CSV table of C-alpha atoms in Angstrom, one decimal:
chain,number,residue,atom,x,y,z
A,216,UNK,CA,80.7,89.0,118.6
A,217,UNK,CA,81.6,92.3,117.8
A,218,UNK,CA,84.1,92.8,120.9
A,219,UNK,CA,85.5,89.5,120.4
A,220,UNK,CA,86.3,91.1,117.1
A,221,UNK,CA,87.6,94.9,118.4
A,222,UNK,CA,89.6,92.6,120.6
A,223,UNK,CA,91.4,90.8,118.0
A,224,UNK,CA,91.8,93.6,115.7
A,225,UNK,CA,93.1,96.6,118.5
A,226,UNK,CA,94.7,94.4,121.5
A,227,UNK,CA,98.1,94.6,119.9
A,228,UNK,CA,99.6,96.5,117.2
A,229,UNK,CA,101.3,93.6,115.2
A,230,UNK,CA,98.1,91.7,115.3
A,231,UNK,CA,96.0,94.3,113.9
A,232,UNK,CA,98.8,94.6,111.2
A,233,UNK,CA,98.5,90.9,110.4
A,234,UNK,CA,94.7,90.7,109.6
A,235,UNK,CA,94.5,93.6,107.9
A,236,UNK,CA,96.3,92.3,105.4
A,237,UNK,CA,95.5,89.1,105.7
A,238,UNK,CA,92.0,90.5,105.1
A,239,UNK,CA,93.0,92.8,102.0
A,240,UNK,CA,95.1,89.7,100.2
A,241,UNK,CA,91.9,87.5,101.1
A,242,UNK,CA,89.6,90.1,99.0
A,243,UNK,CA,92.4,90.3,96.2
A,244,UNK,CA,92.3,86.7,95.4
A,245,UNK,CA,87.8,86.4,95.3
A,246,UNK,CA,88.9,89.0,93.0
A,247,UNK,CA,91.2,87.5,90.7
A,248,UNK,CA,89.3,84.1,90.7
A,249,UNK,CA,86.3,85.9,88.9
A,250,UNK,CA,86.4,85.5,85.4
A,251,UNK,CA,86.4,89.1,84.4
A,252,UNK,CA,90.1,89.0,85.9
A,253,UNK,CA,91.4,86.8,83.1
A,254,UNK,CA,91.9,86.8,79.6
A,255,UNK,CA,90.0,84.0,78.3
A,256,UNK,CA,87.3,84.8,80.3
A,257,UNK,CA,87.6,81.5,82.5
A,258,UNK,CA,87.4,81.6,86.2
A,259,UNK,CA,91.1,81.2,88.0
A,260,UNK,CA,91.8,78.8,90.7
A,261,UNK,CA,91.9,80.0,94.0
A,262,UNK,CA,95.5,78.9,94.8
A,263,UNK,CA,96.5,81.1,91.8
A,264,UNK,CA,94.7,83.8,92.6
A,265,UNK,CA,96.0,83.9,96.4
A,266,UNK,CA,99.6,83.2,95.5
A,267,UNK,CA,99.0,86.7,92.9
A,268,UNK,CA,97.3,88.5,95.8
A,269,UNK,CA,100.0,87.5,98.2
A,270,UNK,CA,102.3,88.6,96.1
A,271,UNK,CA,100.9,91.8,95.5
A,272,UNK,CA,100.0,92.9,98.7
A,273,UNK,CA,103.3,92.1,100.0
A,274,UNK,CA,104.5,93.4,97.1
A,275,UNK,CA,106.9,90.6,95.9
A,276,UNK,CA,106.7,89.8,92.5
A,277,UNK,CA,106.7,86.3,92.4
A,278,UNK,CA,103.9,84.8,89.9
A,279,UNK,CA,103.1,81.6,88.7
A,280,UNK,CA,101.4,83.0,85.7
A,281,UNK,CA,102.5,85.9,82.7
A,282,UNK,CA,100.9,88.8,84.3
A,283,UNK,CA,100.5,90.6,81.1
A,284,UNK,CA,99.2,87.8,79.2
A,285,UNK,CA,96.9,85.5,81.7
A,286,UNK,CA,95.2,88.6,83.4
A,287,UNK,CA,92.9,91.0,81.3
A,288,UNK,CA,93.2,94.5,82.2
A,289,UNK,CA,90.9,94.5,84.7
A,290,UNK,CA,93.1,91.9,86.6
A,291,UNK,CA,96.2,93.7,86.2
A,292,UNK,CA,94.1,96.9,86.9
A,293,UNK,CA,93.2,94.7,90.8
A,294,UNK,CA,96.7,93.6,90.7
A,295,UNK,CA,98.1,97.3,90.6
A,296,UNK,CA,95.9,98.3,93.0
A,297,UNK,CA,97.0,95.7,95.5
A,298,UNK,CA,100.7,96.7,95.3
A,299,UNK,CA,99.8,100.7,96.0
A,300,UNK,CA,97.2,99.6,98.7
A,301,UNK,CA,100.1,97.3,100.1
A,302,UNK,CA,103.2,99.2,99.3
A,303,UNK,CA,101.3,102.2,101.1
A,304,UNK,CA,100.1,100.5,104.1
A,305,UNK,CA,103.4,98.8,105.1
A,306,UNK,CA,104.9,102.5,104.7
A,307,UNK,CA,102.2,103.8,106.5
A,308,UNK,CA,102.1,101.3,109.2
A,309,UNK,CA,105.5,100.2,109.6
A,310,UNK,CA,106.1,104.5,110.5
A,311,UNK,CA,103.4,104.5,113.3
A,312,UNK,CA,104.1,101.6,114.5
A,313,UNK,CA,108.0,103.4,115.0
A,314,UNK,CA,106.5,106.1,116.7
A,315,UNK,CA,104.6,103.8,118.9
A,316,UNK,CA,107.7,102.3,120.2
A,317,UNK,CA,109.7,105.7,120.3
A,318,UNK,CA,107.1,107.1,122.7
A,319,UNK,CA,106.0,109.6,120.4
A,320,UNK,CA,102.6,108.3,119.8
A,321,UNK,CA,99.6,106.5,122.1
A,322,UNK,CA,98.6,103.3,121.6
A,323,UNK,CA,95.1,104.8,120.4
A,324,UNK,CA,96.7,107.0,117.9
A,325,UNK,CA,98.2,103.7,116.7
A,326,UNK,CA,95.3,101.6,116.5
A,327,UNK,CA,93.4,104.5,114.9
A,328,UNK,CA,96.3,104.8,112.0
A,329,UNK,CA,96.5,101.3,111.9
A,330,UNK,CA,93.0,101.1,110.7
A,331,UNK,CA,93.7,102.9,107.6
A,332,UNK,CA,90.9,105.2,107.9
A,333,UNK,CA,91.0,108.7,106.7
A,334,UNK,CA,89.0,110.7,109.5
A,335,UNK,CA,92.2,110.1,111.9
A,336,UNK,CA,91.6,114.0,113.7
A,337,UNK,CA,95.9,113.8,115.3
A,338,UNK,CA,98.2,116.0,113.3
A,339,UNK,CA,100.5,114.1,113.8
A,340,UNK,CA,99.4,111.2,112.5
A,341,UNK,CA,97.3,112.9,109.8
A,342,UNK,CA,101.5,114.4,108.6
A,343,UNK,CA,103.3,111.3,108.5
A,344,UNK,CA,100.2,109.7,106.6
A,345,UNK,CA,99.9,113.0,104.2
A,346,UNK,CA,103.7,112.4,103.8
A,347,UNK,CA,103.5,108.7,102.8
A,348,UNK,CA,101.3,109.6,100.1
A,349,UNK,CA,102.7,112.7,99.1
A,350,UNK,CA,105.9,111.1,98.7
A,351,UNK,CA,104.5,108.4,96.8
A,352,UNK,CA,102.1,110.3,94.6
A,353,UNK,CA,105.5,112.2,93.3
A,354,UNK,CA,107.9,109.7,92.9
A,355,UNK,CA,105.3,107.7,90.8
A,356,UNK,CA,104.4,110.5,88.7
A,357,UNK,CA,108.0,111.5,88.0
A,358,UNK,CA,109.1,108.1,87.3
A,359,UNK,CA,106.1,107.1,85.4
A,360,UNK,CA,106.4,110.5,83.5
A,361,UNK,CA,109.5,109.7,82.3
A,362,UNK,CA,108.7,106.0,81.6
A,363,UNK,CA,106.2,107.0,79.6
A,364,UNK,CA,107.7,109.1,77.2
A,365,UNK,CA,110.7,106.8,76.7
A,366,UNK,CA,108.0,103.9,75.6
A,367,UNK,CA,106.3,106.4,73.6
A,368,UNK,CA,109.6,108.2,71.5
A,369,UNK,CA,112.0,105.4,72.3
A,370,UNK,CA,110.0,102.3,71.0
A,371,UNK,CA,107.5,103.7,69.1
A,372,UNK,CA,104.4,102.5,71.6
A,373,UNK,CA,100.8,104.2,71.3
A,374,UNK,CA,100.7,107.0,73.4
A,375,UNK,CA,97.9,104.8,76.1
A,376,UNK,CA,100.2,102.0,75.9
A,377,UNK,CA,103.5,104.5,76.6
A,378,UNK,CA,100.9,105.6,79.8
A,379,UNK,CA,99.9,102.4,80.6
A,380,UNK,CA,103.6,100.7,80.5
A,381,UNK,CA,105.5,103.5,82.1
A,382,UNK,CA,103.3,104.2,85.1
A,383,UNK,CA,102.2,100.5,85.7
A,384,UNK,CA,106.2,99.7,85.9
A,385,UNK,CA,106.6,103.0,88.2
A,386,UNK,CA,103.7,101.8,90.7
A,387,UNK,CA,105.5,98.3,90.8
A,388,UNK,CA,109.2,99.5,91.4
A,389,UNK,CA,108.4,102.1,93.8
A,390,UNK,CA,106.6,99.4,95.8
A,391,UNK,CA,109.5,96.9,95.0
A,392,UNK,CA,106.6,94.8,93.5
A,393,UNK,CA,108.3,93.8,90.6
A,394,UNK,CA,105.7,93.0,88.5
A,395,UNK,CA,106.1,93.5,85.2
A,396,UNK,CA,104.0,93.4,81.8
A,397,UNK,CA,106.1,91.6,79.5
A,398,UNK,CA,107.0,87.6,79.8
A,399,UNK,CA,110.8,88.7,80.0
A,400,UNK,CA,110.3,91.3,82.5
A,401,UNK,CA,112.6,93.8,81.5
A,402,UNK,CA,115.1,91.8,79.2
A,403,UNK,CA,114.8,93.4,76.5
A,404,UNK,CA,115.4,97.2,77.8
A,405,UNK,CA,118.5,95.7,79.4
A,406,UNK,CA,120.7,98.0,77.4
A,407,UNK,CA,118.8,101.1,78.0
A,408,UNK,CA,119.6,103.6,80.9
A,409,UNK,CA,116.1,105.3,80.3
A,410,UNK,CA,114.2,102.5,81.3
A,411,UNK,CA,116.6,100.6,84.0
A,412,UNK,CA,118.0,103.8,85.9
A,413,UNK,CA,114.9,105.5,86.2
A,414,UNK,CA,113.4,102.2,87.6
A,415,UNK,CA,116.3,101.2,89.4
A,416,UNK,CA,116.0,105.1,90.7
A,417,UNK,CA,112.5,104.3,91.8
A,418,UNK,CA,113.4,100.9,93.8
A,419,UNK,CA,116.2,102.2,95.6
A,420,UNK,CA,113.8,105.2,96.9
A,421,UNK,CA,111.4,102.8,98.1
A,422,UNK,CA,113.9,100.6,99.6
A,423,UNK,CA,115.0,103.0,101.8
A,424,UNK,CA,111.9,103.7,103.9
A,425,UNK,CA,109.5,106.4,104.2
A,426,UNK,CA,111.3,107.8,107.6
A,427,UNK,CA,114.5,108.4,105.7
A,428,UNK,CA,113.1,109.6,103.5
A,429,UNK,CA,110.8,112.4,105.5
A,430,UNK,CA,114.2,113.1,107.2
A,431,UNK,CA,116.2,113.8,104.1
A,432,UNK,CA,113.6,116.5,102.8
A,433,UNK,CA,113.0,117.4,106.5
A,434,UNK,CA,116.9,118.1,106.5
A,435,UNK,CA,117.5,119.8,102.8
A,436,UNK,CA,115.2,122.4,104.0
A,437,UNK,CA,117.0,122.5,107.5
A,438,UNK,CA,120.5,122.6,105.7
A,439,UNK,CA,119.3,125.7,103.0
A,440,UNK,CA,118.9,127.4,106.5
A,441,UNK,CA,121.8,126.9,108.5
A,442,UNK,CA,123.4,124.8,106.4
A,443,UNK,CA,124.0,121.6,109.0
A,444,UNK,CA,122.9,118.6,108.5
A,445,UNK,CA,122.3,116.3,111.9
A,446,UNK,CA,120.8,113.3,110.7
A,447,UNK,CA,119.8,110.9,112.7
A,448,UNK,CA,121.6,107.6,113.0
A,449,UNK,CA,119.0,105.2,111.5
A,450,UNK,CA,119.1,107.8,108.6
A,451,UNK,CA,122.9,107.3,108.5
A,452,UNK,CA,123.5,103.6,109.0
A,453,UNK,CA,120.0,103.4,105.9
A,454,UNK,CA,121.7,105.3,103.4
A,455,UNK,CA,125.6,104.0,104.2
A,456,UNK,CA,124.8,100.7,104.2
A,457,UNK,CA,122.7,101.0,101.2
A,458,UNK,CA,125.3,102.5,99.4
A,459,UNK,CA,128.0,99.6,100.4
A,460,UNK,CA,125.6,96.9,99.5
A,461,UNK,CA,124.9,98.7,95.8
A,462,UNK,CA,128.2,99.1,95.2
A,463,UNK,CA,129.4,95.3,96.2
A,464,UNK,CA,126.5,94.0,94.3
A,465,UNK,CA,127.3,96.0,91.4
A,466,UNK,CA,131.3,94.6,91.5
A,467,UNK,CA,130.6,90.8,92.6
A,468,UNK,CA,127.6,90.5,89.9
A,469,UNK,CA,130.2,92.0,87.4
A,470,UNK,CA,133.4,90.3,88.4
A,471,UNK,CA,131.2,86.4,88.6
A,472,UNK,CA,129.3,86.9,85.1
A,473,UNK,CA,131.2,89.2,83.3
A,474,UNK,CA,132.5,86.1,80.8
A,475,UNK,CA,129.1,84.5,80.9
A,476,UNK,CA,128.0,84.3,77.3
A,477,UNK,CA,124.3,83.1,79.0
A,478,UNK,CA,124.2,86.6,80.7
A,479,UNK,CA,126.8,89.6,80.5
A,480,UNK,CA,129.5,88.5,78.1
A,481,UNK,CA,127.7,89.6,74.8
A,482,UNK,CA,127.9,93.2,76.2
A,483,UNK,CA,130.3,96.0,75.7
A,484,UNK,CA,132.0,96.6,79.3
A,485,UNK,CA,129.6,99.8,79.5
A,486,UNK,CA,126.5,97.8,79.6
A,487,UNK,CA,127.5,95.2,81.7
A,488,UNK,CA,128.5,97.8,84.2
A,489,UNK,CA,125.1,98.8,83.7
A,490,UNK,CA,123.8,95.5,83.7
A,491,UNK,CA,125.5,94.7,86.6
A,492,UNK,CA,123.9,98.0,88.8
A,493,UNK,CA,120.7,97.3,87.9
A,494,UNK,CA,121.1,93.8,88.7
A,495,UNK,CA,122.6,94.6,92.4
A,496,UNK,CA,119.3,96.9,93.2
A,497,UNK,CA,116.6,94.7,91.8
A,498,UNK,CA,118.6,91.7,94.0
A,499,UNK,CA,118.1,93.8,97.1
A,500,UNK,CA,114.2,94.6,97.5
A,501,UNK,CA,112.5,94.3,93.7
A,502,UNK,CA,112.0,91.7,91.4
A,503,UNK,CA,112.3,93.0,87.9
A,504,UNK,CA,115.3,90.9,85.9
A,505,UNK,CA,117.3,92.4,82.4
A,506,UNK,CA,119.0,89.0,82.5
A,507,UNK,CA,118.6,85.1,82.5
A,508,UNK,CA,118.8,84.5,86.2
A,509,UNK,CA,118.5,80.9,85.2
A,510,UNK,CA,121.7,80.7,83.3
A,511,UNK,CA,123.7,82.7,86.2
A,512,UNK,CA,126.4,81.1,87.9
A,513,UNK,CA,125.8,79.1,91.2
A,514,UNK,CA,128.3,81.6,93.2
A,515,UNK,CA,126.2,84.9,91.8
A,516,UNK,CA,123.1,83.2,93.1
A,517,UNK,CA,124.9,82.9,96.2
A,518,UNK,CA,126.1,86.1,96.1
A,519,UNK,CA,121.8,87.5,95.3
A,520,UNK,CA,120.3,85.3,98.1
A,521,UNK,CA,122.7,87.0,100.3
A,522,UNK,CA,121.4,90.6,99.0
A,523,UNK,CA,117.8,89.7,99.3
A,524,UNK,CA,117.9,88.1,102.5
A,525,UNK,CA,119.4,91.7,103.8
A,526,UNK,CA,117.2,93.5,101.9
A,527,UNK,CA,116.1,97.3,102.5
A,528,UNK,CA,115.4,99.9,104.7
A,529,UNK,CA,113.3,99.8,107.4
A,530,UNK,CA,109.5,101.0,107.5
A,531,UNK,CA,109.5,101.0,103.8
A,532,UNK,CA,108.8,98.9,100.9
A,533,UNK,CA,111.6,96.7,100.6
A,534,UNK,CA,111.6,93.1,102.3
A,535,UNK,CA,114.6,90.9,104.1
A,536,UNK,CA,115.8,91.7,107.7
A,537,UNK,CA,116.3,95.3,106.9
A,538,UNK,CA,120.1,97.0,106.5
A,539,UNK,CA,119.9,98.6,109.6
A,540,UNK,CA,119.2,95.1,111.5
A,541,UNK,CA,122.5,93.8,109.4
A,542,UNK,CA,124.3,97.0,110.3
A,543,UNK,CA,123.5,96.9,114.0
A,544,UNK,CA,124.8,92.9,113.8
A,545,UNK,CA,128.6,93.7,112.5
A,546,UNK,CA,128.9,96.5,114.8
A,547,UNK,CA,128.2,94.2,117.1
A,548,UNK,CA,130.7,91.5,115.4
A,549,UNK,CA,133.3,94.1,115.0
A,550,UNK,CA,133.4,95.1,119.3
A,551,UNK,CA,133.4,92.0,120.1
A,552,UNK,CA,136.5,91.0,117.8
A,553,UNK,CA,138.1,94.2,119.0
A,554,UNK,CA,137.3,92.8,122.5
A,555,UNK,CA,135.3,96.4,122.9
A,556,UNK,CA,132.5,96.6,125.7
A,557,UNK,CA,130.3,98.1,123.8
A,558,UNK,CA,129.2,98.2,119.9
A,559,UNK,CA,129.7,101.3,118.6
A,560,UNK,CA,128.5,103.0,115.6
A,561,UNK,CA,129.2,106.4,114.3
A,562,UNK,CA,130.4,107.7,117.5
A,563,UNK,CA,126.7,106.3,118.8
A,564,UNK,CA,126.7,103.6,121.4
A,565,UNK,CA,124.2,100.8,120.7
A,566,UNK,CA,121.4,100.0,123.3
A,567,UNK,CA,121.3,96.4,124.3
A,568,UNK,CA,118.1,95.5,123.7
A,569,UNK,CA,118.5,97.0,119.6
A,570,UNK,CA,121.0,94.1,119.8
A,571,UNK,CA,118.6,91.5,120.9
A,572,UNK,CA,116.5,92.6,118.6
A,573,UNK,CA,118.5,92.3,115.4
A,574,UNK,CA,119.9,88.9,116.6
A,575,UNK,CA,116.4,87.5,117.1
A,576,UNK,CA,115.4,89.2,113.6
A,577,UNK,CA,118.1,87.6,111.7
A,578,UNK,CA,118.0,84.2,113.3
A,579,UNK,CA,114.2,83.6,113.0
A,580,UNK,CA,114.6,84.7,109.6
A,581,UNK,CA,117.8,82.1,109.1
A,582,UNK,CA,115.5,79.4,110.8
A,583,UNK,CA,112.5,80.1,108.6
A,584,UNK,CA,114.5,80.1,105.1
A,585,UNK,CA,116.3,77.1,106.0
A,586,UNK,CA,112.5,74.9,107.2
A,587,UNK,CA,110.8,76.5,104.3
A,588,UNK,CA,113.8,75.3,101.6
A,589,UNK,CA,114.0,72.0,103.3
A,590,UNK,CA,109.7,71.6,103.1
A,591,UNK,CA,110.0,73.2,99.2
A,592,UNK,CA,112.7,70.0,98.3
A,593,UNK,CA,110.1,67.5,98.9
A,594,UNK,CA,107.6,68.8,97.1
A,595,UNK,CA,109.5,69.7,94.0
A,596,UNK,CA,112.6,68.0,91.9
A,597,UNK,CA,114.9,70.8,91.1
A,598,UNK,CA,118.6,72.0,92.4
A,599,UNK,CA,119.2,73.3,95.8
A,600,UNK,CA,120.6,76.2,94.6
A,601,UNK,CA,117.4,77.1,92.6
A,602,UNK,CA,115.0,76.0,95.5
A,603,UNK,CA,117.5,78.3,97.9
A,604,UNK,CA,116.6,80.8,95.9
A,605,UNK,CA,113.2,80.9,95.5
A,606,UNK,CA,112.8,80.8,99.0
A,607,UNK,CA,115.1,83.3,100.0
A,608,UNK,CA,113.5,85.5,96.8
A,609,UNK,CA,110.4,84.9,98.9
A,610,UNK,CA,111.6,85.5,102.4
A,611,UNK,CA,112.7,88.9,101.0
A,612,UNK,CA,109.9,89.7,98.9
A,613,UNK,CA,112.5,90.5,96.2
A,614,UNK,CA,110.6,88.7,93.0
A,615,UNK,CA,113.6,87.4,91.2
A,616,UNK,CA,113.3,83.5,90.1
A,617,UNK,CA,115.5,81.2,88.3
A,618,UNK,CA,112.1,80.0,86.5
A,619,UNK,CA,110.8,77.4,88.7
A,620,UNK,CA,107.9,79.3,90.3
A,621,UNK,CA,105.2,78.0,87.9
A,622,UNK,CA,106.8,74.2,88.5
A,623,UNK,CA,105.6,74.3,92.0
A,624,UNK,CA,102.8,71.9,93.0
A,625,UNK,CA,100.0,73.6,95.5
A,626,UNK,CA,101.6,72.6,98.3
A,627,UNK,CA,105.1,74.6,97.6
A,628,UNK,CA,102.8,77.5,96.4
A,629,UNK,CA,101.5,77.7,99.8
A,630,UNK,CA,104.7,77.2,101.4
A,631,UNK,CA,105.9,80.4,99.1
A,632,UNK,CA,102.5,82.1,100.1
A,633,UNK,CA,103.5,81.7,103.9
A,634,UNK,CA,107.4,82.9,103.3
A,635,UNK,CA,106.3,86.0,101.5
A,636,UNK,CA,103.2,86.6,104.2
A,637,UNK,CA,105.8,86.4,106.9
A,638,UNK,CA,109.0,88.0,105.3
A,639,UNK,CA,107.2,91.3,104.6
A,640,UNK,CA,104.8,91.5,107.8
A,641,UNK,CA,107.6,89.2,110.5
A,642,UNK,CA,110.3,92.0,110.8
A,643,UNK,CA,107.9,95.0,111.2
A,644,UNK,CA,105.1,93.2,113.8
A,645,UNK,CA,108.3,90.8,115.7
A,646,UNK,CA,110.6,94.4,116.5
A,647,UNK,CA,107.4,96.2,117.5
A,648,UNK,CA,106.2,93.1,119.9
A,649,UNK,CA,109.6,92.9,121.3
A,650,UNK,CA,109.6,96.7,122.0
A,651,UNK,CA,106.0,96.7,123.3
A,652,UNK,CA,107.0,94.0,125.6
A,653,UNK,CA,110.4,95.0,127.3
A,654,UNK,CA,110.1,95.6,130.4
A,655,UNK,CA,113.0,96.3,133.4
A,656,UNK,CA,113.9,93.4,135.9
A,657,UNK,CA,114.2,94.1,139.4
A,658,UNK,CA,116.9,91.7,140.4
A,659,UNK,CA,120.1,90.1,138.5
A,660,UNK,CA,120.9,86.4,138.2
A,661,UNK,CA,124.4,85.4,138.9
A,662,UNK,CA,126.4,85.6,135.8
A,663,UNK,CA,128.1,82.5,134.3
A,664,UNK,CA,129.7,81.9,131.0
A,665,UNK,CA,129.7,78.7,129.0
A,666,UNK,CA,132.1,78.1,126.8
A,667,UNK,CA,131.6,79.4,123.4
A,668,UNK,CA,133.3,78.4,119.7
């Protein structure tokens, strides 16, 4: 019995991925059934309590329940715990398992990482793992120090509810969990820059993924030295098309409710530019709202399951195909309309099999949207649009909802369950199987070419 299990868990990196948190989402729901987890003292129902772990773990932000009125404070105490254990392991992992397939570390080095165990004995390893957590440990603390203090002078909160609110709301954006504490997420802060940059500060930096953003600090030291840069191109294409998607969000989300009396038109141009940022990073990768999603219009829903679907950087915290995976596929789109051999990208040429990979990322992740919003529509009467969205919202692990997630019978919870499951663990274990498993043909087949278009 016990090889049959070393077996399951270490004969492939993606699978050992997959149960572990399987395994830790598993523990997070016997958990938040007990009755200590809840506020009335009552025992939870188990689909509830996985559909909260799930989320968590794969640090979503889709619930089906208030989180800071249905849990007691020891659930949301579990529940915070489950986004840093999830939001650190997919860091974690999702960097080895880059190594792995750059060459730079052995399959036992991975395994051993994968694990999660702190006696690892490889610097290497031991570095990126110290870096995940240094990184974290900092960006939480500053965010959460800020938060805090903004709660405490800003609105007048105690000073263990100012702690309690500002670094439970850093935890969950730095993880792109999205849970928040109030039933309006963060409506009612929609106005204030001191609560939505700093958290929209916090989600972008854990959106773009830990290897950017070793390489960046890597690279400010290199640059106070001899003052060159000389990023790498994943680093580029992360932070490039980062910035393009922020900045379209930001203008379509403006330009499509900027008369909506339901959303941005009661606001002085100034806040509904701000409005209109924050909304364009939560839309990639988190899940906190300032606005009535509900009320927006059809084509800005459009325009958000778009965002989410691309989502954020790889080997972080964010969900969706990954920018770089949407990069690689209109470089790709672009040679071929300039009837180029090759695809191109910063004066880089693109391997082949990175555009196999993308191509197989995005379309899997297509096919499973569309089957899961086609199983959610018979389970549920709402509008397509809505349903879209929640499944796309789950795909990505992004959070946001029009406010149909509670309306859900068991059977689209577990649907939900499985989209969020696979959209935050499918990208990272399907490029690293694919890589694992390339291997070079001896012989050519005669070309052909059927007719395409």
């Amino acid at each position: 019995m016990t090889r049959v299990w070393q077996k399951l868990f270490t004969t492939h990196p993606a699978r050992t991925v997959v149960m572990a948190f399987a395994m830790v989402i598993l523990a997070g729901a016997a958990v938040l059934s007990l009755p200590v987890s809840s506020q009335d003292g009552r025992a939870t129902d188990l689909v509830t309590s996985l559909f909260t772990s799930t989320s968590a773990v794969c640090v979503t932000g889709l619930v089906v329940v208030d989180t800071g009125t249905y849990w007691s404070g020891f659930g949301e105490g579990v529940i915070l715990a489950l986004i840093q254990v999830g939001g650190f392991g997919i860091m974690a992992m999702a960097s080895l398992l880059a190594l792995l397939v750059s060459g730079k570390l052995r399959l036992r080095m991975q395994l051993t990482a994968q694990a999660e165990t702190k006696s690892l004995g490889i610097g290497d390893v031991r570095r990126v793992l110290l870096g995940v957590a240094g990184t974290t440990v900092a960006v939480e603390l500053a965010i959460g120090t800020a938060l805090a203090l903004r709660f405490r002078f800003g609105y007048g909160e105690s000073t263990v509810d100012s702690v309690y609110l500002g670094f439970f709301h850093a935890v969950s954006a730095f993880n792109n969990a999205g849970f928040g504490l109030h039933p309006d997420s963060l409506t009612r802060y929609a106005t204030d820059p001191w609560v939505t940059l700093p958290i929209a500060a916090a989600v972008i930096l854990g959106g773009l993924g830990f290897p950017v953003l070793l390489e960046l600090l890597r690279h400010r030291r290199r640059m106070r030295t001899t003052g060159r840069r000389g990023w790498t191109l994943h680093t580029k294409l992360t932070l490039v098309t980062t910035a393009a998607l922020l900045v379209s969000g930001t203008l379509f989300t403006a330009l499509l409710e900027w008369g909506n009396a339901a959303t941005l038109g009661p606001f002085t141009w100034g806040d509904k530019l701000l409005e209109s940022f924050f909304y364009s990073a939560m839309s990639r990768t988190a899940g906190f709202n300032a606005l009535d999603i509900g009320a927006m219009e059809a084509s800005t829903l459009l325009m958000t399951c778009t965002l989410m679907f691309i989502g954020g950087g790889s080997a972080g915290t964010a969900g969706g195909i990954k920018v770089t995976t949407f990069a690689v596929l209109a470089a790709a789109m672009l040679a071929e309309v300039r009837g180029e051999p090759n695809s191109t990208v910063m004066s880089r040429r693109l391997a082949p099999h990175a555009l196999r990979q993308a191509l197989t990322v995005a379309l899997l992740g297509v096919g499973l949207v569309i089957s899961a919003t086609l199983a959610l529509l018979t389970v549920i009467r709402a509008p397509f649009e809505d349903v879209l969205f929640e499944a796309v919202s789950a795909f990505g692990t992004v959070g946001l909802s029009t406010g149909i997630t509670a309306e859900f019978p068991d059977s689209g919870r577990l649907i939900l369950i499985m989209l969020m499951f696979v959209g935050r663990l499918g990208p990272i274990t399907l490029v690293s199987a694919l890589a694992l498993r390339e291997r070079t043909r001896r012989y050519q087949l005669p070309e052909e070419r059927p007719v395409i278009g």
